[in-house]
Each structure stands twice: as C-alpha cells, then as structure tokens.
CSV table of C-alpha atoms in Angstrom, one decimal:
chain,number,residue,atom,x,y,z
F,1,ASN,CA,21.2,4.8,-10.2
F,2,ASP,CA,17.8,5.6,-12.2
F,3,ALA,CA,17.6,2.5,-14.6
F,4,ALA,CA,19.5,0.5,-12.0
F,5,TYR,CA,15.8,1.3,-9.5
F,6,ARG,CA,13.4,1.0,-12.4
F,7,TYR,CA,14.5,-1.9,-14.5
F,8,ALA,CA,15.6,-3.9,-11.6
F,9,LEU,CA,15.8,-3.2,-7.9
F,10,VAL,CA,12.0,-2.2,-8.3
F,11,PRO,CA,10.3,-5.1,-10.5
F,12,PHE,CA,12.8,-7.3,-8.4
F,13,SER,CA,12.2,-6.2,-4.8
F,14,GLU,CA,8.2,-5.9,-6.4
F,15,GLY,CA,8.6,-9.9,-7.2
F,16,TYR,CA,9.6,-10.9,-3.7
F,17,ILE,CA,7.2,-9.2,-2.2
F,18,ALA,CA,5.1,-11.4,-3.9
F,19,VAL,CA,7.0,-14.8,-3.5
F,20,VAL,CA,7.7,-14.0,0.5
F,21,PRO,CA,5.5,-14.1,2.2
F,22,GLY,CA,5.2,-10.8,5.4
F,23,PRO,CA,5.9,-13.3,8.5
F,24,VAL,CA,9.1,-14.2,6.2
F,25,ARG,CA,10.2,-11.3,5.7
F,26,GLY,CA,9.2,-10.2,8.6
F,27,GLY,CA,11.1,-13.8,10.5
F,28,ILE,CA,14.3,-12.1,8.0
F,29,THR,CA,14.2,-9.0,9.2
F,30,ASN,CA,14.8,-10.1,12.6
F,31,PHE,CA,17.3,-12.9,12.1
F,32,PHE,CA,19.8,-9.9,10.7
F,33,ALA,CA,19.0,-7.2,13.4
F,34,ASN,CA,19.6,-9.9,15.8
F,35,ILE,CA,22.4,-11.0,14.0
F,36,LYS,CA,24.4,-7.2,13.8
F,37,MET,CA,24.4,-7.3,17.4
F,38,PRO,CA,27.7,-6.3,17.2
F,39,ILE,CA,27.3,-3.5,15.9
F,40,TYR,CA,24.3,-2.2,18.5
F,41,PHE,CA,26.3,-3.1,20.6
F,42,ILE,CA,29.8,-1.6,20.7
F,43,ASN,CA,27.9,1.7,19.0
F,44,ASN,CA,26.6,2.5,21.8
F,45,LEU,CA,29.5,1.8,24.1
F,46,LEU,CA,30.9,4.3,22.0
F,47,GLN,CA,27.7,6.8,22.5
F,48,GLY,CA,28.0,6.4,26.2
F,49,LYS,CA,24.8,4.0,26.4
F,50,PRO,CA,26.7,1.1,28.3
F,51,SER,CA,22.2,0.7,29.2
F,52,ASP,CA,21.3,0.3,26.0
F,53,SER,CA,25.1,-2.1,25.6
F,54,MET,CA,23.9,-4.5,28.3
F,55,ARG,CA,20.2,-5.0,26.2
F,56,ASN,CA,21.2,-5.4,23.2
F,57,ALA,CA,23.6,-8.4,24.6
F,58,ALA,CA,20.6,-9.7,26.7
F,59,ARG,CA,18.3,-9.1,23.7
F,60,PHE,CA,21.2,-11.7,21.5
F,61,GLY,CA,20.5,-14.6,23.7
F,62,ILE,CA,16.9,-14.6,24.1
F,63,ASN,CA,16.9,-14.2,20.8
F,64,SER,CA,19.4,-16.8,19.9
F,65,THR,CA,17.9,-19.3,21.7
F,66,LEU,CA,13.8,-18.5,22.0
F,67,GLY,CA,14.1,-16.8,19.0
F,68,ILE,CA,15.6,-19.3,17.4
F,69,LEU,CA,18.5,-17.6,16.4
F,70,GLY,CA,16.6,-14.5,16.0
F,71,ILE,CA,13.8,-15.1,13.2
F,72,PHE,CA,11.4,-14.4,16.4
F,73,ASP,CA,11.9,-11.8,19.2
F,74,ARG,CA,11.0,-12.8,21.4
F,75,ALA,CA,12.8,-10.4,23.4
F,76,GLU,CA,10.7,-7.9,23.0
F,77,ASP,CA,7.4,-9.9,23.0
F,78,TRP,CA,8.1,-12.0,25.9
F,79,PHE,CA,10.5,-9.2,28.6
F,80,ASP,CA,9.2,-5.9,26.7
F,81,MET,CA,13.3,-5.7,25.5
F,82,ALA,CA,12.6,-3.5,23.0
F,83,PRO,CA,16.3,-3.2,20.7
F,84,ALA,CA,18.7,-0.4,20.8
F,85,GLN,CA,19.9,-0.8,17.5
F,86,THR,CA,22.1,2.2,16.1
F,87,ASP,CA,25.2,2.3,13.8
F,88,LEU,CA,28.5,4.5,13.4
F,89,ASN,CA,27.0,7.4,11.4
F,90,THR,CA,24.6,8.0,14.5
F,91,THR,CA,28.0,7.6,17.0
F,92,LEU,CA,30.1,9.5,14.9
F,93,SER,CA,27.6,12.1,14.2
F,94,SER,CA,27.3,12.5,18.7
F,95,TRP,CA,31.1,13.1,18.8
F,96,GLY,CA,30.2,16.0,16.8
F,97,ALA,CA,31.5,15.1,13.4
F,98,GLY,CA,29.7,16.5,10.4
F,99,TYR,CA,27.7,14.7,7.3
F,100,GLY,CA,30.6,16.1,5.5
F,101,PHE,CA,29.6,16.5,1.7
F,102,TYR,CA,26.4,14.8,-0.5
F,103,LEU,CA,26.9,12.1,-3.1
F,104,VAL,CA,25.0,9.1,-4.6
F,105,LEU,CA,26.2,5.7,-4.1
F,106,PRO,CA,25.9,2.8,-7.5
F,107,ILE,CA,22.8,1.3,-5.9
F,108,LEU,CA,23.1,2.3,-2.4
F,109,GLY,CA,22.1,6.3,-4.4
F,110,PRO,CA,22.2,9.3,-1.5
F,111,SER,CA,24.1,9.8,1.4
F,112,ASP,CA,27.1,11.5,2.8
F,113,LEU,CA,30.5,11.4,3.4
F,114,ARG,CA,30.2,10.9,7.2
F,115,ASN,CA,27.2,8.1,6.4
F,116,THR,CA,29.3,6.8,3.7
F,117,LEU,CA,32.3,6.2,6.0
F,118,SER,CA,30.6,4.8,8.4
F,119,ARG,CA,28.9,1.7,6.1
F,120,PHE,CA,32.4,0.6,5.5
F,121,GLY,CA,33.1,0.5,9.5
F,122,ASP,CA,29.8,-1.0,10.9
F,123,GLN,CA,30.2,-3.9,7.8
F,124,ALA,CA,33.4,-4.7,10.0
F,125,LEU,CA,31.5,-5.3,12.6
F,126,ASN,CA,28.9,-7.7,11.0
F,127,PRO,CA,29.7,-11.4,12.3
F,128,ILE,CA,28.7,-12.5,8.7
F,129,ASN,CA,31.6,-11.6,7.6
F,130,TYR,CA,33.4,-13.8,9.9
F,131,VAL,CA,31.4,-17.0,9.8
F,132,SER,CA,30.7,-17.9,6.1
F,133,GLU,CA,32.8,-17.7,2.6
F,134,ASP,CA,33.4,-15.3,0.5
F,135,ARG,CA,29.9,-16.3,-2.0
F,136,ASP,CA,27.6,-16.6,0.7
F,137,GLN,CA,28.2,-13.7,2.3
F,138,LEU,CA,27.6,-11.6,-1.1
F,139,ILE,CA,24.1,-14.4,-0.9
F,140,LEU,CA,23.7,-13.3,2.9
F,141,GLN,CA,24.2,-9.9,2.9
F,142,GLY,CA,21.7,-9.3,-1.0
F,143,VAL,CA,19.6,-10.9,0.9
F,144,ASP,CA,19.6,-9.0,3.7
F,145,ASN,CA,19.2,-5.6,1.7
F,146,ILE,CA,17.2,-6.6,-0.7
F,147,ASN,CA,14.5,-7.6,2.1
F,148,ALA,CA,14.9,-4.1,3.6
F,149,PHE,CA,14.4,-2.5,0.4
F,150,ALA,CA,11.5,-4.4,-0.9
F,151,PRO,CA,8.4,-2.8,1.3
F,152,GLN,CA,10.1,1.0,0.3
F,153,ALA,CA,10.7,0.2,-3.1
F,154,GLN,CA,7.5,1.6,-5.1
F,155,ARG,CA,8.9,5.3,-2.8
F,156,TYR,CA,11.0,5.0,-5.0
F,157,LEU,CA,9.0,5.4,-8.1
F,158,ASP,CA,6.8,7.7,-7.0
F,159,LEU,CA,8.3,9.8,-5.2
F,160,LYS,CA,10.1,10.4,-8.5
F,161,ALA,CA,7.2,10.9,-10.7
F,162,GLU,CA,6.1,13.8,-8.3
F,163,THR,CA,9.1,15.9,-8.9
F,164,GLU,CA,10.6,17.8,-11.8
F,165,ASP,CA,14.0,17.4,-11.2
F,166,PRO,CA,14.5,14.2,-9.0
F,167,TYR,CA,18.5,14.7,-8.3
F,168,LEU,CA,17.5,17.8,-6.3
F,169,PHE,CA,14.8,16.2,-4.9
F,170,PHE,CA,16.3,13.2,-3.6
F,171,ARG,CA,19.5,15.4,-2.1
F,172,ASN,CA,17.3,17.2,-0.6
F,173,MET,CA,15.1,14.6,1.5
F,174,HIS,CA,18.9,12.9,2.1
F,175,LEU,CA,19.8,16.3,4.1
F,176,GLN,CA,16.7,17.6,5.2
F,177,GLY,CA,16.9,14.1,6.8
F,178,VAL,CA,20.4,14.6,8.5
F,179,VAL,CA,19.0,17.3,9.5
F,180,ARG,CA,16.3,15.9,11.5
F,181,ASP,CA,18.2,13.6,12.8
F,182,ALA,CA,21.0,15.8,14.1
F,183,GLU,CA,18.1,17.5,15.3
F,184,TYR,CA,16.3,14.6,17.6
F,185,SER,CA,20.0,13.4,18.8
F,186,ASN,CA,20.3,17.0,20.2
F,187,ASP,CA,17.2,16.2,21.6
F,188,GLN,CA,17.5,13.4,24.0
C-alpha cells in the first residue's frame, strides 16, 4: 500500500487537484453524494430514523432537478436541508455489531471486518452498478474515489513522515476512530 500511495495515488491526486478546479471537484462530490441517496435512505431506515430517510429522499428530488443531476446542492443552499449521510457500517454499529478485527485492504488502507463487509453491502445499493456498463462503472467509481481521496492525499505522506512505525500508527489511528465513532453514536 505504501508504494502504491507514494508512487501512484498521491502524485495522481496532486495532478488531479492541479488540473481540476475546486468548484468542479465540489460539483463532482455533490453529484456522487446525490446518486448514493439509496444507500443513505435505506441505512437511515435501518437505524430507525425515518425522518432522515424522508429528508434524503426530498434532497434527492430537489438536487436531481434544481441541482442539475445533483451537481449543485440546492436542497441545502436554498431549503436548508442538511444531508443525513450514513452507511451500513454505522447501521451495524448502531445494532451493536463490534468492529471485528483490524485489517489493511490493498489500496483502500486501514479497515476492520465490519467496515469491510459494509462496503460490499453499500456497493450493492449504489445505483451506478445498475445504470451503467461494467467499464463505465469502474470509471465512475474511480472518479468518485480519486475525488474523495485527492484532498487528503498529502496527509498520508505527512503522517507517515511523523512516525517511526507507520503500521502501528495507522492501526491505532483507525481503531481510535472506531472507538470515537461508537461513543459519538451512543451519545445521539
């Protein structure tokens, strides 16, 4: 993973940031957040939050029309409807499922068993899988992933440079995030 990050993902991300203007990257982020509405809708229902599910459905309708396929977040800008984004990992956590064991996924980095399994569940709900051909799906998902990763790409190199044992550091950082998220969701 370290070699892939240092020699491919981080340099590609830096080039992406240099070439693609911030407002365009923001529109791409909005588009993919909008198209993933079924993931948020269903997971909010599974977490017992029907009002959040309905808000996401309303946001989808507004942003898909007034926001030109979700490129602009008109639901929040014009109607003060904040997104209620969530995923299967949060749903499973709210049901009391533990995170399992720590693992490192190729290219994707630090994770745990619950989060890894959740990625598959959320992927099954992603509309991109059903509205495009295999090659186009890979391209769209690649754009989504690089657009999400690019702003924080340099952070990986900075954090790695600060530690003597990157594996232990990133493992501890991930597990502290799991504990923090669990405590936060218990407070809600």
